[in-house]
Short mmCIF file of C-alpha atoms in Angstrom, two decimals:
data_model
loop_
_atom_site.label_atom_id
_atom_site.label_comp_id
_atom_site.label_asym_id
_atom_site.label_seq_id
_atom_site.Cartn_x
_atom_site.Cartn_y
_atom_site.Cartn_z
CA UNK D 1 0.00 0.00 0.00
CA UNK D 2 1.75 3.22 -1.07
CA UNK D 3 2.10 5.90 1.57
CA UNK D 4 1.45 8.87 -0.69
CA UNK D 5 -1.91 10.39 -1.34
CA UNK D 6 -3.24 10.63 -4.88
CA UNK D 7 -3.10 13.93 -6.72
CA UNK D 8 -5.18 13.80 -9.91
CA UNK D 9 -4.15 15.96 -12.84
CA UNK D 10 -7.71 17.19 -13.41
CA UNK D 11 -10.61 17.85 -11.05
CA UNK D 12 -12.62 14.65 -10.69
CA UNK D 13 -15.97 16.31 -10.31
CA UNK D 14 -18.03 13.11 -10.17
CA UNK D 15 -15.95 11.59 -7.37
CA UNK D 16 -15.95 14.84 -5.40
CA UNK D 17 -19.73 15.02 -5.78
CA UNK D 18 -20.26 11.41 -4.70
CA UNK D 19 -17.96 11.87 -1.73
CA UNK D 20 -19.72 15.01 -0.54
CA UNK D 21 -23.16 13.50 -1.10
CA UNK D 22 -22.31 10.50 1.10
CA UNK D 23 -20.39 12.44 3.77
CA UNK D 24 -23.12 15.04 4.12
CA UNK D 25 -26.00 12.64 3.68
CA UNK D 26 -24.88 10.24 6.40
CA UNK D 27 -23.84 12.92 8.88
CA UNK D 28 -26.87 15.12 8.43
CA UNK D 29 -29.13 12.07 8.74
CA UNK D 30 -27.49 11.42 12.10
CA UNK D 31 -28.11 15.09 12.99
CA UNK D 32 -31.83 14.62 12.24
CA UNK D 33 -31.86 11.56 14.54
CA UNK D 34 -30.21 13.62 17.30
CA UNK D 35 -32.73 16.40 16.84
CA UNK D 36 -35.70 14.06 16.95
CA UNK D 37 -34.47 12.35 20.14
CA UNK D 38 -34.08 15.50 22.22
CA UNK D 39 -31.25 17.35 20.54
CA UNK D 40 -27.97 17.92 22.30
CA UNK D 41 -29.44 19.17 25.59
CA UNK D 42 -32.23 16.66 26.24
CA UNK D 43 -30.73 13.55 24.68
CA UNK D 44 -31.42 10.25 26.50
CA UNK D 45 -28.62 9.18 28.87
CA UNK D 46 -27.08 5.84 27.88
CA UNK D 47 -24.39 5.67 30.59
CA UNK D 48 -24.34 7.64 33.86
CA UNK D 49 -20.61 7.45 34.66
CA UNK D 50 -18.96 8.71 32.59
CA UNK D 51 -22.02 10.49 31.31
CA UNK D 52 -22.70 9.40 27.76
CA UNK D 53 -25.88 10.48 26.00
CA UNK D 54 -27.37 9.16 22.80
CA UNK D 55 -26.29 12.43 21.09
CA UNK D 56 -22.66 11.98 22.14
CA UNK D 57 -22.68 8.36 20.96
CA UNK D 58 -24.15 9.30 17.59
CA UNK D 59 -21.78 12.24 17.13
CA UNK D 60 -18.66 10.23 17.89
CA UNK D 61 -19.65 7.36 15.66
CA UNK D 62 -22.17 7.98 12.90
CA UNK D 63 -21.43 11.68 12.44
CA UNK D 64 -17.61 11.73 12.79
CA UNK D 65 -17.13 8.56 10.76
CA UNK D 66 -19.31 9.68 7.84
CA UNK D 67 -16.33 11.12 5.85
CA UNK D 68 -14.39 7.87 6.21
CA UNK D 69 -17.40 5.89 4.99
CA UNK D 70 -17.71 8.39 2.12
CA UNK D 71 -14.08 7.73 1.14
CA UNK D 72 -14.69 3.98 1.00
CA UNK D 73 -18.09 4.16 -0.75
CA UNK D 74 -16.84 6.64 -3.34
CA UNK D 75 -13.95 4.38 -4.23
CA UNK D 76 -16.32 1.44 -4.53
CA UNK D 77 -19.04 3.20 -6.51
CA UNK D 78 -16.66 4.91 -8.95
CA UNK D 79 -14.31 1.92 -9.38
CA UNK D 80 -11.41 4.03 -8.10
CA UNK D 81 -9.66 1.19 -6.38
CA UNK D 82 -7.88 0.99 -3.02
CA UNK D 83 -4.34 2.15 -3.73
CA UNK D 84 -2.85 5.39 -2.40
CA UNK D 85 -4.95 5.47 0.76
CA UNK D 86 -2.27 7.36 2.70
CA UNK D 87 -2.46 4.91 5.60
CA UNK D 88 1.09 3.63 5.69
CA UNK D 89 3.25 5.74 8.03
CA UNK D 90 6.91 6.31 7.30
CA UNK D 91 9.71 6.71 9.80
CA UNK D 92 10.88 9.98 8.36
CA UNK D 93 7.46 11.50 9.05
CA UNK D 94 8.13 11.65 12.80
CA UNK D 95 8.86 15.43 12.90
CA UNK D 96 5.42 16.03 11.37
CA UNK D 97 3.81 13.76 13.96
CA UNK D 98 5.46 15.81 16.71
CA UNK D 99 4.39 19.08 15.05
CA UNK D 100 0.84 17.82 14.71
CA UNK D 101 0.76 16.61 18.30
CA UNK D 102 2.36 19.61 20.05
CA UNK D 103 1.50 22.42 17.59
CA UNK D 104 -2.22 22.60 18.40
CA UNK D 105 -1.53 22.91 22.12
CA UNK D 106 0.86 25.78 21.58
CA UNK D 107 -1.43 27.58 19.19
CA UNK D 108 -4.48 27.19 21.43
CA UNK D 109 -2.52 28.38 24.48
CA UNK D 110 -1.41 31.45 22.50
CA UNK D 111 -5.04 32.12 21.59
CA UNK D 112 -6.20 31.73 25.18
CA UNK D 113 -3.43 34.14 26.26
CA UNK D 114 -4.64 36.70 23.68
CA UNK D 115 -8.17 36.26 24.94
CA UNK D 116 -7.03 36.84 28.54
CA UNK D 117 -5.25 40.02 27.49
CA UNK D 118 -8.28 41.34 25.64
CA UNK D 119 -10.80 40.32 28.31
CA UNK D 120 -8.96 40.41 31.66
CA UNK D 121 -12.24 40.75 33.57
CA UNK D 122 -13.13 37.23 32.43
CA UNK D 123 -10.04 35.62 33.97
CA UNK D 124 -10.80 33.95 37.31
CA UNK D 125 -7.77 34.07 39.61
CA UNK D 126 -9.60 31.81 42.11
CA UNK D 127 -9.96 28.99 39.57
CA UNK D 128 -13.65 28.67 40.41
CA UNK D 129 -14.51 26.84 37.19
CA UNK D 130 -11.61 24.45 37.72
CA UNK D 131 -12.79 23.81 41.26
CA UNK D 132 -16.26 23.00 39.99
CA UNK D 133 -14.82 20.69 37.35
CA UNK D 134 -12.98 18.83 40.12
CA UNK D 135 -16.18 18.65 42.21
CA UNK D 136 -14.84 20.91 44.96
CA UNK D 137 -17.25 23.20 46.92
CA UNK D 138 -16.70 26.93 46.60
CA UNK D 139 -13.95 28.12 48.91
CA UNK D 140 -12.37 24.68 49.26
CA UNK D 141 -8.59 24.77 48.79
CA UNK D 142 -7.26 23.18 45.64
CA UNK D 143 -5.55 19.84 46.24
CA UNK D 144 -2.38 21.13 44.58
CA UNK D 145 -0.88 24.50 43.89
CA UNK D 146 -2.44 26.23 40.86
CA UNK D 147 0.73 25.96 38.67
CA UNK D 148 1.07 22.22 39.36
CA UNK D 149 -2.65 21.63 38.81
CA UNK D 150 -2.60 23.55 35.54
CA UNK D 151 0.46 21.57 34.44
CA UNK D 152 -1.36 18.29 35.19
CA UNK D 153 -4.40 19.45 33.21
CA UNK D 154 -2.15 20.34 30.29
CA UNK D 155 -0.34 16.98 30.40
CA UNK D 156 -3.65 15.15 30.34
CA UNK D 157 -4.96 17.30 27.51
CA UNK D 158 -1.79 17.07 25.41
CA UNK D 159 -0.64 13.50 26.08
CA UNK D 160 -3.61 11.34 26.96
CA UNK D 161 -6.56 12.94 25.16
CA UNK D 162 -5.08 12.74 21.64
CA UNK D 163 -4.53 8.99 22.03
CA UNK D 164 -8.23 8.49 22.84
CA UNK D 165 -9.57 11.10 20.41
CA UNK D 166 -7.66 9.63 17.45
CA UNK D 167 -10.10 6.74 17.41
CA UNK D 168 -12.81 9.22 16.39
CA UNK D 169 -10.88 11.89 14.44
CA UNK D 170 -9.65 9.22 12.00
CA UNK D 171 -13.20 9.07 10.73
CA UNK D 172 -13.04 12.72 9.67
CA UNK D 173 -9.44 12.94 8.54
CA UNK D 174 -9.55 9.85 6.36
CA UNK D 175 -12.28 11.63 4.47
CA UNK D 176 -11.41 15.36 4.50
CA UNK D 177 -7.64 15.29 4.27
CA UNK D 178 -7.27 11.72 3.02
CA UNK D 179 -9.71 12.00 0.11
CA UNK D 180 -11.32 15.38 -0.52
CA UNK D 181 -8.19 17.52 -0.25
CA UNK D 182 -6.16 15.52 -2.79
CA UNK D 183 -9.15 15.51 -5.15
CA UNK D 184 -9.29 19.33 -4.96
CA UNK D 185 -5.58 19.96 -5.52
CA UNK D 186 -6.06 20.49 -9.28
CA UNK D 187 -7.74 23.75 -8.25
CA UNK D 188 -4.39 24.93 -6.87
CA UNK D 189 -3.02 24.52 -3.36
CA UNK D 190 -4.53 27.66 -1.85
CA UNK D 191 -8.00 27.14 -3.31
CA UNK D 192 -8.02 23.45 -2.46
CA UNK D 193 -7.21 24.15 1.19
CA UNK D 194 -9.82 26.90 1.53
CA UNK D 195 -12.56 25.00 -0.28
CA UNK D 196 -11.92 21.83 1.74
CA UNK D 197 -11.97 23.87 4.92
CA UNK D 198 -15.26 25.51 4.00
CA UNK D 199 -16.81 22.17 3.14
CA UNK D 200 -15.62 20.78 6.47
CA UNK D 201 -17.21 23.72 8.27
CA UNK D 202 -20.55 23.54 6.49
CA UNK D 203 -20.65 19.81 7.25
CA UNK D 204 -20.82 20.81 10.97
CA UNK D 205 -23.71 23.23 10.57
CA UNK D 206 -26.64 21.07 11.72
CA UNK D 207 -25.05 20.31 15.09
CA UNK D 208 -23.77 23.88 15.45
CA UNK D 209 -27.34 25.05 14.97
CA UNK D 210 -28.38 22.70 17.76
CA UNK D 211 -25.82 24.26 20.15
CA UNK D 212 -22.66 22.25 19.58
CA UNK D 213 -19.48 24.23 20.44
CA UNK D 214 -21.22 27.62 20.89
CA UNK D 215 -24.44 26.88 22.77
CA UNK D 216 -27.64 28.66 21.73
CA UNK D 217 -27.77 32.03 23.49
CA UNK D 218 -24.99 33.98 21.76
CA UNK D 219 -25.59 37.09 19.63
CA UNK D 220 -26.87 36.27 16.14
CA UNK D 221 -27.37 32.58 16.89
CA UNK D 222 -27.20 30.33 15.04
CA UNK D 223 -25.89 32.18 11.97
CA UNK D 224 -22.85 33.76 13.61
CA UNK D 225 -21.99 30.34 15.06
CA UNK D 226 -22.15 28.78 11.62
CA UNK D 227 -19.74 31.41 10.25
CA UNK D 228 -17.40 31.18 13.26
CA UNK D 229 -17.19 27.41 12.89
CA UNK D 230 -16.42 27.72 9.20
CA UNK D 231 -13.65 30.22 9.93
CA UNK D 232 -12.26 27.78 12.50
CA UNK D 233 -12.28 24.84 10.10
CA UNK D 234 -10.56 26.87 7.38
CA UNK D 235 -7.65 28.06 9.52
CA UNK D 236 -7.20 24.75 11.37
CA UNK D 237 -7.76 22.84 8.17
CA UNK D 238 -4.86 24.71 6.57
CA UNK D 239 -2.48 23.30 9.19
CA UNK D 240 -3.95 19.79 8.90
CA UNK D 241 -3.70 19.98 5.10
CA UNK D 242 -0.06 21.03 5.29
CA UNK D 243 0.99 18.14 7.55
CA UNK D 244 -0.98 15.69 5.42
CA UNK D 245 0.58 16.69 2.11
CA UNK D 246 4.06 17.02 3.59
CA UNK D 247 3.81 13.54 5.10
CA UNK D 248 2.01 11.93 2.20
CA UNK D 249 -0.08 10.32 4.91
CA UNK D 250 -3.29 11.06 6.79
CA UNK D 251 -1.95 10.07 10.20
CA UNK D 252 -0.37 13.40 11.26
CA UNK D 253 -3.71 15.09 10.56
CA UNK D 254 -5.49 12.44 12.64
CA UNK D 255 -3.13 13.17 15.55
CA UNK D 256 -3.42 16.93 15.04
CA UNK D 257 -7.20 16.89 14.96
CA UNK D 258 -7.24 14.71 18.08
CA UNK D 259 -4.90 17.15 19.84
CA UNK D 260 -7.22 20.04 18.97
CA UNK D 261 -10.17 18.19 20.42
CA UNK D 262 -8.18 17.23 23.49
CA UNK D 263 -7.08 20.68 24.56
CA UNK D 264 -9.72 22.80 22.84
CA UNK D 265 -11.75 23.48 25.96
CA UNK D 266 -8.91 24.16 28.37
CA UNK D 267 -9.48 27.93 28.33
CA UNK D 268 -12.96 27.40 29.87
CA UNK D 269 -11.35 26.24 33.10
CA UNK D 270 -9.81 29.62 33.86
CA UNK D 271 -12.68 32.07 33.22
CA UNK D 272 -15.73 33.13 35.16
CA UNK D 273 -19.21 34.22 34.18
CA UNK D 274 -20.72 33.52 30.79
CA UNK D 275 -18.32 34.72 28.12
CA UNK D 276 -19.55 35.02 24.54
CA UNK D 277 -18.53 31.68 23.01
CA UNK D 278 -18.08 33.20 19.56
CA UNK D 279 -14.93 34.95 20.82
CA UNK D 280 -13.54 32.36 23.27
CA UNK D 281 -12.02 31.12 25.48
CA UNK D 282 -12.60 27.72 23.87
CA UNK D 283 -10.52 26.93 20.78
CA UNK D 284 -13.46 27.52 18.42
CA UNK D 285 -13.75 31.15 19.52
CA UNK D 286 -12.60 33.65 16.90
CA UNK D 287 -10.13 35.40 19.18
CA UNK D 288 -8.51 32.11 20.16
CA UNK D 289 -7.91 31.25 16.50
CA UNK D 290 -5.35 34.07 16.15
CA UNK D 291 -2.42 31.64 16.21
CA UNK D 292 -4.12 29.33 13.75
CA UNK D 293 -4.82 32.26 11.41
CA UNK D 294 -1.13 33.21 11.40
CA UNK D 295 -0.12 29.63 10.57
CA UNK D 296 -2.79 29.44 7.88
CA UNK D 297 -1.54 32.66 6.30
CA UNK D 298 1.97 31.23 6.21
CA UNK D 299 0.75 27.94 4.74
CA UNK D 300 -1.24 29.74 2.06
CA UNK D 301 1.15 32.64 1.38
CA UNK D 302 2.38 31.01 -1.79
CA UNK D 303 -0.02 29.08 -3.92
CA UNK D 304 2.38 26.16 -4.07
CA UNK D 305 1.71 22.61 -2.92
CA UNK D 306 4.13 21.65 -0.10
CA UNK D 307 6.74 19.09 -1.06
CA UNK D 308 6.61 15.71 0.61
CA UNK D 309 9.39 14.92 3.02
#
């Protein structure tokens, strides 16, 4: 099985259309099922500890794995074959794996720092939200000093979470970066990255409209949330596209996406009140994407496809 991803000479419109039809059709059908069974807020509880609702189960399986299924079905329906899947890792890819693993944490922490500078009144020096997350009553001393506790939270988010999250993010990355992005490369590197990022964002829209990532009470809901999510997927997608093409493999993007999901909510532990989710402090907030936007600008500065390692 070759490790490189296919790059067609011309835009394969039929395969792109079939892929998108399946990826959107399956995922949005799952979204309808979530909506009809209580949505995200009133979904039936399947497991009490850890709390797993029907919506969470459907999102992490049927929704997130729809792009991977679309990759496989498109290959089958269009007689494309099963070569060039981009699933065979190579030893010399390891710097990209490290960049994909550590890079998201650094970029998100930069964004959270910018958010704290712009909205200092939102920063909670008493770590009240963190206390609540640990199940500690208000006023109870933290079990460890704040720096040590924050370090432990970061280690868990950076080291452990990506290992678990990769089981689910593979479903998206095998589709978006493993299939759609290479198929769009005849449009040019810059356009392929932006278009694939927009498609990825629009694919999220039904669950965003139900309150995923941004809730439901923010200004301009749900339309501003739909736009904010699309901005997020474009700038983050640029980084994931770069590591995918450089590696000739989908695995660094799987790891990078898992790292984003693992640390994406860390900013919420250090704020108080009800901040506007469109801005932050979660990773999907526009202010927190500043680091991602800088990286995306660098990746897209020249309309040249990155060379494989």
